[in-house]
CSV table of C-alpha atoms and ligand atoms in Angstrom, one decimal:
chain,number,residue,atom,x,y,z
A,1,MET,CA,-8.5,-3.5,5.6
A,2,ALA,CA,-7.3,-5.8,8.5
A,3,ALA,CA,-6.0,-8.8,7.8
A,4,ASP,CA,-8.6,-10.6,10.3
A,5,GLU,CA,-11.5,-8.9,8.7
A,6,LYS,CA,-11.6,-11.4,6.0
A,7,GLY,CA,-10.2,-13.9,7.8
A,8,SER,CA,-6.9,-14.1,5.7
A,9,THR,CA,-4.2,-11.8,4.9
A,10,THR,CA,-4.9,-10.1,1.6
A,11,THR,CA,-1.5,-9.8,0.4
A,12,ASP,CA,-1.1,-13.1,-1.6
A,13,GLN,CA,-4.7,-12.9,-3.0
A,14,ILE,CA,-5.1,-11.7,-6.3
A,15,TYR,CA,-6.1,-7.9,-6.7
A,16,ASN,CA,-7.7,-6.9,-9.8
A,17,GLN,CA,-6.7,-3.5,-10.5
A,18,PHE,CA,-6.1,-0.9,-13.1
A,19,ALA,CA,-7.3,2.1,-10.7
A,20,SER,CA,-3.6,3.6,-10.6
A,21,ASP,CA,0.1,3.3,-11.5
A,22,ASN,CA,0.7,4.2,-7.8
A,23,TYR,CA,-1.2,1.2,-6.9
A,24,ALA,CA,2.2,-0.6,-7.9
A,25,GLY,CA,4.8,-1.7,-5.7
A,26,ILE,CA,8.7,-0.7,-5.5
A,27,CYS,CA,10.4,-1.6,-9.1
A,28,PRO,CA,13.4,-4.0,-8.3
A,29,GLU,CA,15.9,-1.4,-9.3
A,30,ALA,CA,14.8,1.1,-7.0
A,31,TRP,CA,14.3,-1.5,-4.2
A,32,GLN,CA,17.9,-2.5,-4.9
A,33,ALA,CA,19.1,1.0,-4.7
A,34,MET,CA,17.4,1.8,-1.1
A,35,ALA,CA,19.2,-1.3,0.0
A,36,ALA,CA,22.9,-0.2,-1.2
A,37,ALA,CA,22.0,3.3,0.8
A,38,ASN,CA,21.3,1.1,4.0
A,39,GLN,CA,24.7,1.2,5.1
A,40,GLY,CA,26.6,2.8,7.8
A,41,PHE,CA,26.4,6.4,9.2
A,42,VAL,CA,26.2,9.5,6.6
A,43,PRO,CA,25.2,13.1,6.8
A,44,SER,CA,21.6,14.0,7.1
A,45,TYR,CA,19.5,16.5,5.0
A,46,GLY,CA,21.0,15.9,1.8
A,47,ASP,CA,24.5,16.5,2.6
A,48,ASP,CA,25.3,12.9,1.6
A,49,PRO,CA,27.0,11.4,-1.3
A,50,TRP,CA,23.8,9.5,-2.5
A,51,THR,CA,21.9,12.7,-2.8
A,52,GLU,CA,24.8,14.2,-4.7
A,53,ARG,CA,24.9,11.1,-7.1
A,54,ALA,CA,21.2,11.6,-7.7
A,55,CYS,CA,21.5,15.1,-8.3
A,56,GLY,CA,24.5,14.6,-10.4
A,57,LEU,CA,22.6,11.9,-12.5
A,58,ILE,CA,19.5,13.9,-13.4
A,59,ARG,CA,22.2,16.7,-14.4
A,60,ASP,CA,23.2,14.0,-17.0
A,61,LEU,CA,19.7,13.0,-17.9
A,62,PHE,CA,18.8,16.8,-19.0
A,63,GLU,CA,22.1,17.5,-20.2
A,64,THR,CA,22.3,20.7,-18.4
A,65,ASP,CA,23.3,22.2,-15.0
A,66,CYS,CA,20.2,22.3,-13.3
A,67,GLN,CA,19.4,22.5,-9.8
A,68,VAL,CA,17.4,19.5,-8.0
A,69,PHE,CA,15.5,19.1,-5.2
A,70,PHE,CA,13.8,16.0,-3.7
A,71,VAL,CA,10.5,16.0,-2.0
A,72,PHE,CA,8.0,13.2,-0.7
A,73,ASN,CA,5.4,13.9,-3.4
A,74,GLY,CA,4.1,15.3,-6.5
A,75,THR,CA,1.3,17.5,-4.6
A,76,ALA,CA,4.3,19.1,-2.8
A,77,ALA,CA,6.5,19.2,-5.8
A,78,ASN,CA,4.0,21.3,-7.9
A,79,SER,CA,2.8,23.6,-5.0
A,80,LEU,CA,6.2,24.4,-3.9
A,81,ALA,CA,7.4,24.8,-7.5
A,82,LEU,CA,4.7,27.2,-8.1
A,83,ALA,CA,4.5,28.9,-5.1
A,84,SER,CA,8.6,29.6,-5.9
A,85,LEU,CA,7.7,31.3,-9.2
A,86,CYS,CA,4.6,33.3,-7.9
A,87,LEU,CA,4.0,36.0,-5.5
A,88,SER,CA,0.4,36.2,-3.8
A,89,PHE,CA,-1.5,38.5,-6.2
A,90,HIS,CA,-0.5,36.3,-9.3
A,91,SER,CA,-2.0,33.7,-10.9
A,92,VAL,CA,-1.5,30.3,-12.5
A,93,ILE,CA,-3.1,29.2,-15.6
A,94,CYS,CA,-3.5,25.6,-16.0
A,95,HIS,CA,-6.1,23.3,-17.9
A,96,ASP,CA,-9.4,22.4,-16.3
A,97,LEU,CA,-8.6,18.8,-15.6
A,98,ALA,CA,-4.7,19.6,-14.1
A,99,HIS,CA,-3.7,17.9,-10.9
A,100,VAL,CA,-3.1,21.5,-9.6
A,101,GLU,CA,-6.4,22.3,-9.8
A,102,THR,CA,-8.5,19.3,-9.0
A,103,ASP,CA,-6.2,17.3,-6.8
A,104,GLU,CA,-3.9,19.1,-4.8
A,105,CYS,CA,-6.4,20.3,-2.0
A,106,GLY,CA,-5.6,24.2,-2.7
A,107,ALA,CA,-2.2,23.3,-1.6
A,108,PRO,CA,-0.7,25.5,-4.7
A,109,GLU,CA,-2.7,28.4,-3.8
A,110,PHE,CA,-1.9,27.6,0.2
A,111,PHE,CA,1.8,27.2,-0.2
A,112,SER,CA,1.8,30.7,-2.1
A,113,ASN,CA,-0.1,32.6,0.0
A,114,GLY,CA,-3.3,33.1,-2.2
A,115,THR,CA,-1.7,32.8,-5.7
A,116,LYS,CA,-4.9,32.3,-7.6
A,117,ILE,CA,-5.1,29.4,-10.4
A,118,LEU,CA,-7.0,30.0,-13.5
A,119,HIS,CA,-8.2,27.0,-15.2
A,120,ILE,CA,-9.3,26.6,-18.8
A,121,GLU,CA,-11.0,24.5,-21.0
A,122,GLY,CA,-8.9,22.5,-23.9
A,123,ALA,CA,-9.9,19.4,-25.9
A,124,GLY,CA,-8.0,16.1,-24.8
A,125,GLY,CA,-6.9,17.5,-21.8
A,126,LYS,CA,-4.5,19.7,-23.4
A,127,LEU,CA,-4.2,23.6,-23.2
A,128,GLU,CA,-5.4,25.6,-26.3
A,129,LEU,CA,-3.1,28.5,-26.9
A,130,ASP,CA,-6.0,30.7,-27.9
A,131,ALA,CA,-7.5,30.3,-24.7
A,132,VAL,CA,-3.9,30.7,-22.7
A,133,GLU,CA,-3.8,33.8,-24.4
A,134,ARG,CA,-7.4,35.1,-23.8
A,135,ALA,CA,-6.6,34.1,-20.1
A,136,ILE,CA,-3.3,36.3,-19.9
A,137,THR,CA,-4.9,39.3,-22.1
A,138,ARG,CA,-8.5,39.5,-20.5
A,139,ARG,CA,-7.7,41.9,-17.9
A,140,SER,CA,-4.7,43.9,-17.4
A,141,ASP,CA,-6.0,46.1,-14.7
A,142,ILE,CA,-5.2,46.2,-10.9
A,143,HIS,CA,-8.1,44.0,-10.0
A,144,TYR,CA,-7.4,41.0,-11.6
A,145,PRO,CA,-4.8,38.2,-10.5
A,146,LYS,CA,-1.5,39.1,-12.7
A,147,PRO,CA,-1.1,35.9,-14.7
A,148,ARG,CA,2.5,34.7,-13.9
A,149,VAL,CA,2.9,30.9,-14.7
A,150,LEU,CA,1.9,28.7,-17.0
A,151,SER,CA,1.1,25.0,-15.7
A,152,ILE,CA,1.5,22.3,-18.6
A,153,THR,CA,1.2,18.7,-17.3
A,154,GLN,CA,3.0,15.9,-19.3
A,155,ALA,CA,1.7,13.4,-19.8
A,156,THR,CA,-1.7,14.9,-19.2
A,157,GLU,CA,-4.1,13.7,-16.4
A,158,VAL,CA,-5.9,12.0,-19.5
A,159,GLY,CA,-2.9,10.3,-21.1
A,160,THR,CA,-2.5,12.5,-23.7
A,161,ILE,CA,0.9,13.8,-24.9
A,162,TYR,CA,1.9,17.5,-26.1
A,163,THR,CA,4.6,17.3,-29.1
A,164,VAL,CA,7.6,19.1,-28.9
A,165,ASP,CA,6.6,21.7,-31.0
A,166,GLU,CA,3.4,22.0,-28.9
A,167,ILE,CA,5.5,22.5,-25.9
A,168,GLY,CA,7.6,25.1,-27.6
A,169,ALA,CA,4.9,27.0,-28.7
A,170,ALA,CA,3.2,27.0,-25.2
A,171,CYS,CA,6.5,28.4,-23.8
A,172,ASP,CA,6.9,30.8,-26.5
A,173,LEU,CA,3.5,32.5,-25.9
A,174,ALA,CA,4.3,32.3,-22.0
A,175,GLY,CA,7.4,34.0,-22.5
A,176,ARG,CA,5.8,36.8,-25.0
A,177,TYR,CA,3.8,37.8,-21.7
A,178,GLY,CA,6.6,37.2,-18.9
A,179,LEU,CA,5.1,34.0,-17.9
A,180,ARG,CA,7.1,31.3,-16.4
A,181,VAL,CA,6.4,27.8,-17.6
A,182,GLN,CA,6.2,24.8,-14.9
A,183,MET,CA,5.9,21.4,-16.0
A,184,ASP,CA,3.9,18.8,-13.7
A,185,GLY,CA,6.0,15.7,-14.8
A,186,ALA,CA,4.2,12.8,-12.5
A,187,ARG,CA,4.0,10.9,-15.7
A,188,PHE,CA,7.2,12.3,-17.4
A,189,ALA,CA,8.7,9.2,-18.1
A,190,ASN,CA,5.7,7.9,-20.0
A,191,ALA,CA,5.8,11.0,-21.9
A,192,VAL,CA,9.5,10.4,-22.8
A,193,ALA,CA,8.9,7.0,-23.9
A,194,ALA,CA,5.9,7.9,-26.2
A,195,LEU,CA,7.5,10.7,-27.8
A,196,GLY,CA,11.3,9.2,-28.3
A,197,LYS,CA,12.8,12.5,-27.6
A,198,SER,CA,15.3,13.4,-25.2
A,199,PRO,CA,14.1,14.8,-21.7
A,200,ALA,CA,16.1,17.7,-22.7
A,201,GLU,CA,14.3,18.5,-26.0
A,202,ILE,CA,10.8,18.1,-24.1
A,203,THR,CA,12.0,20.5,-21.3
A,204,TRP,CA,14.0,23.3,-21.1
A,205,LYS,CA,15.2,23.1,-24.7
A,206,ALA,CA,11.7,24.0,-25.8
A,207,GLY,CA,11.4,26.4,-22.8
A,208,VAL,CA,10.4,25.0,-19.6
A,209,ASP,CA,11.7,26.7,-16.7
A,210,VAL,CA,10.8,24.0,-13.6
A,211,LEU,CA,9.9,20.4,-14.0
A,212,CYS,CA,8.3,18.2,-11.4
A,213,LEU,CA,9.8,15.0,-12.1
A,214,GLY,CA,7.4,11.9,-10.9
A,215,GLY,CA,9.5,9.1,-9.1
A,216,ALA,CA,6.6,7.2,-7.3
A,217,LYS,CA,4.3,6.3,-10.6
A,218,ASN,CA,7.6,5.3,-12.5
A,219,GLY,CA,8.1,2.6,-10.0
A,220,MET,CA,9.8,4.0,-7.0
A,221,ALA,CA,8.4,3.9,-3.1
A,222,VAL,CA,8.1,7.7,-2.9
A,223,GLY,CA,9.6,10.8,-3.9
A,224,GLU,CA,9.4,13.4,-6.7
A,225,ALA,CA,12.5,15.7,-7.7
A,226,VAL,CA,12.0,19.7,-8.6
A,227,VAL,CA,14.3,20.6,-11.1
A,228,PHE,CA,14.9,24.0,-11.7
A,229,PHE,CA,16.8,24.7,-15.5
A,230,LYS,CA,17.2,28.3,-14.3
A,231,LYS,CA,19.3,28.1,-11.0
A,232,GLU,CA,18.4,31.8,-10.2
A,233,LEU,CA,14.8,30.6,-9.9
A,234,ALA,CA,15.6,28.3,-7.1
A,235,ALA,CA,16.8,30.8,-4.8
A,236,GLU,CA,16.0,29.7,-1.5
A,237,PHE,CA,13.8,26.7,-2.4
A,238,ASP,CA,15.7,25.0,0.3
A,239,TYR,CA,13.8,27.2,2.9
A,240,ARG,CA,10.5,26.7,1.1
A,241,CYS,CA,10.8,22.8,1.4
A,242,LYS,CA,11.6,22.7,4.9
A,243,GLN,CA,9.2,24.7,6.0
A,244,ALA,CA,6.7,22.8,4.3
A,245,GLY,CA,8.1,19.7,5.7
A,246,GLN,CA,9.5,18.2,2.8
A,247,LEU,CA,13.2,18.4,3.7
A,248,ALA,CA,13.7,14.6,4.2
A,249,SER,CA,16.2,14.1,7.3
A,250,LYS,CA,17.5,10.9,6.1
A,251,MET,CA,17.7,12.3,2.4
A,252,ARG,CA,19.7,9.3,0.9
A,253,PHE,CA,16.6,7.2,0.8
A,254,LEU,CA,14.8,9.6,-1.2
A,255,ALA,CA,17.9,10.2,-3.3
A,256,ALA,CA,18.8,6.7,-3.7
A,257,PRO,CA,16.1,5.1,-5.7
A,258,TRP,CA,16.8,8.0,-8.5
A,259,ILE,CA,20.3,6.4,-8.6
A,260,GLY,CA,19.0,2.8,-9.2
A,261,MET,CA,16.3,4.1,-11.7
A,262,LEU,CA,18.7,6.3,-13.8
A,263,GLU,CA,21.8,4.1,-13.9
A,264,SER,CA,19.8,1.0,-15.0
A,265,GLY,CA,17.9,2.8,-17.3
A,266,ALA,CA,14.7,1.4,-15.5
A,267,TRP,CA,12.9,4.8,-15.6
A,268,LEU,CA,12.6,4.6,-19.5
A,269,ARG,CA,12.0,0.8,-19.5
A,270,ASN,CA,9.0,1.0,-17.1
A,271,ALA,CA,7.4,3.7,-18.8
A,272,GLN,CA,7.9,2.0,-22.1
A,273,HIS,CA,6.4,-1.3,-20.5
A,274,ALA,CA,3.2,0.5,-19.1
A,275,ASN,CA,2.6,2.4,-22.4
A,276,ARG,CA,2.8,-0.8,-24.3
A,277,CYS,CA,0.4,-2.5,-22.1
A,278,ALA,CA,-1.8,0.8,-22.4
A,279,ALA,CA,-1.6,0.3,-26.1
A,280,MET,CA,-2.5,-3.5,-26.0
A,281,LEU,CA,-5.4,-2.7,-24.0
A,282,GLU,CA,-6.9,-0.1,-25.9
A,283,ARG,CA,-6.4,-2.4,-28.7
A,284,GLU,CA,-8.3,-5.0,-27.4
A,285,LEU,CA,-11.2,-2.7,-25.9
A,286,LEU,CA,-11.8,-1.5,-29.1
A,287,SER,CA,-12.6,-4.5,-30.5
A,288,ILE,CA,-15.5,-4.8,-28.2
A,289,LYS,CA,-18.6,-3.8,-29.4
A,290,GLY,CA,-20.5,-0.8,-27.4
A,291,VAL,CA,-17.0,0.0,-26.0
A,292,SER,CA,-15.5,3.3,-27.3
A,293,ILE,CA,-12.5,5.5,-26.7
A,294,MET,CA,-12.7,8.9,-25.1
A,295,TYR,CA,-9.0,9.9,-25.3
A,296,PRO,CA,-6.3,8.7,-27.8
A,297,CYS,CA,-4.2,6.4,-25.5
A,298,GLN,CA,-0.9,8.2,-25.8
A,299,ALA,CA,1.0,7.0,-22.6
A,300,ASN,CA,-0.3,4.9,-19.9
A,301,SER,CA,-3.8,5.0,-19.5
A,302,VAL,CA,-7.0,4.1,-21.4
A,303,PHE,CA,-10.2,6.1,-21.1
A,304,VAL,CA,-13.1,4.3,-22.5
A,305,GLN,CA,-16.9,4.9,-22.5
A,306,LEU,CA,-18.5,1.5,-21.2
A,307,PRO,CA,-22.4,0.9,-21.9
A,308,GLY,CA,-25.0,0.7,-20.0
A,309,ARG,CA,-24.5,-0.8,-16.5
A,310,ALA,CA,-20.7,-2.4,-17.9
A,311,ALA,CA,-18.8,-0.3,-15.3
A,312,GLU,CA,-21.0,-1.4,-12.3
A,313,LEU,CA,-20.8,-4.9,-13.3
A,314,LEU,CA,-17.2,-4.9,-13.8
A,315,ARG,CA,-16.8,-3.5,-10.2
A,316,GLY,CA,-19.2,-6.0,-8.8
A,317,ALA,CA,-16.6,-8.6,-10.5
A,318,GLY,CA,-14.0,-7.2,-8.0
A,319,TRP,CA,-12.0,-4.6,-10.5
A,320,HIS,CA,-10.7,-1.6,-9.2
A,321,PHE,CA,-10.8,1.7,-11.6
A,322,TYR,CA,-11.5,4.8,-11.3
A,323,THR,CA,-14.6,6.6,-13.3
A,324,PHE,CA,-13.8,10.7,-12.0
A,325,ILE,CA,-14.1,11.1,-15.8
A,326,GLY,CA,-17.9,11.6,-15.9
A,327,SER,CA,-20.8,8.9,-16.1
A,328,GLY,CA,-20.1,5.6,-17.9
A,329,GLY,CA,-16.4,6.9,-18.3
A,330,ALA,CA,-13.8,4.6,-17.0
A,331,ARG,CA,-10.2,5.2,-16.8
A,332,PHE,CA,-7.7,1.9,-16.9
A,333,MET,CA,-4.0,2.7,-15.8
A,334,CYS,CA,-1.0,0.8,-16.4
A,335,SER,CA,2.2,0.4,-14.7
A,336,TRP,CA,5.5,-1.1,-14.7
A,337,GLN,CA,4.0,-4.1,-12.8
A,338,THR,CA,1.2,-4.6,-15.3
A,339,THR,CA,1.4,-7.9,-17.3
A,340,GLU,CA,0.1,-8.8,-20.3
A,341,GLY,CA,-2.0,-11.3,-18.5
A,342,ASP,CA,-3.4,-8.6,-16.5
A,343,VAL,CA,-4.5,-7.1,-19.4
A,344,ARG,CA,-6.0,-10.0,-21.3
A,345,SER,CA,-7.7,-10.8,-17.7
A,346,LEU,CA,-9.4,-7.1,-17.8
A,347,VAL,CA,-10.3,-7.5,-21.3
A,348,ASP,CA,-12.3,-10.7,-20.4
A,349,ALA,CA,-13.8,-9.4,-17.6
A,350,VAL,CA,-14.9,-6.1,-19.8
A,351,LYS,CA,-16.4,-8.5,-22.6
A,352,LEU,CA,-18.5,-10.4,-19.6
A,353,ALA,CA,-19.7,-6.7,-18.3
A,354,VAL,CA,-20.4,-5.5,-21.5
A,355,ALA,CA,-22.5,-8.6,-22.5
A,356,GLY,CA,-24.4,-8.4,-19.1
A,357,ALA,CA,-24.9,-4.7,-19.6
B,1,LIG,C1,-0.3,11.5,-9.2
B,1,LIG,C2,-0.3,12.9,-9.8
B,1,LIG,C3,0.9,13.9,-9.2
B,1,LIG,C4,1.5,13.6,-7.7
B,1,LIG,O1,0.2,13.4,-6.6
B,1,LIG,P1,0.9,12.9,-5.3
B,1,LIG,O2,-0.2,12.0,-5.0
B,1,LIG,O3,1.0,14.2,-4.4
B,1,LIG,O4,1.9,12.3,-5.3
B,1,LIG,C5,0.7,15.3,-9.6
B,1,LIG,N1,0.3,15.1,-10.9
B,1,LIG,C6,-0.3,14.3,-11.8
B,1,LIG,C7,-1.0,15.0,-13.3
B,1,LIG,C8,-0.4,13.1,-11.2
B,1,LIG,O5,-1.2,12.5,-11.6
């Protein structure tokens, strides 16, 4: 909105939101790392010391010699990763609510020249392995798009978490049928924070082949990393990135924030903080009569069913949040920037809205 539309700038006004973790700004660690990289001339297109250091830090984080690429956003990371694992007559199996199915405008199909997404149900936003197996084995004839990849979101779109064993079981199943496993980790840090396991344990050690590692929702301005745990799968991925318009010429500024986040530990602290805020919010909302929880809060989002006109009243009171999950259902998302004061304000506003509903 233009500043003069309201007669004042909106920047210093309180903006009441639990809409998304990408409403937050850039965390200090990422911001400082950008500033530190803003010196002198360095080679372009990733051939620079910042990019090398960021890749090294991601290898350290995952305790393995993986191949790392930096792209601008999660849609590019997911769709290019999936395209690199598939031919046009293959299919990708994912959950009904998976971002790759619902929120990428067909980019995975577009970049893979027609690979079909097969989406299946599963409670709590998680894939059920029986359903996955049925989708794989339903047909084996030439008329059916051959299942080639299993895509898992961690943390899921509804804020639930796969355990280490669940990831391992999904990867085992995929492996039995010759499928690769791609993980959408837009909120991977929140999953690490929730599980208290190492990044390696919940990815390649469990059988994940490629991870799309989220940066923006974790506190960076922009950028996600595509991490190939099997280097041979990354063959010519650099060309794919370039063709898709995802090769940053000033790559150091996509890479540097990762250095700031990883060296300082902010990536994990930010996620722990966001998860803690969500847990506090869940606790407080549950104590309000008429409000019920839709999914267990395991990461940084809280999904609740609000009674009557409560959601509408809350909106009317100036609060921003998503209701894509169905009528009466509201999603409240916490980020590194959310404060306990914000949580208390929202809880007070929900109490008022519920009382008036
Ligand atoms: C936000 C998000 C992404 C990335 O979205 P972009 O807007 O393309 O960066 C990917 N997967 C999930 C589950 C997300 O929530």
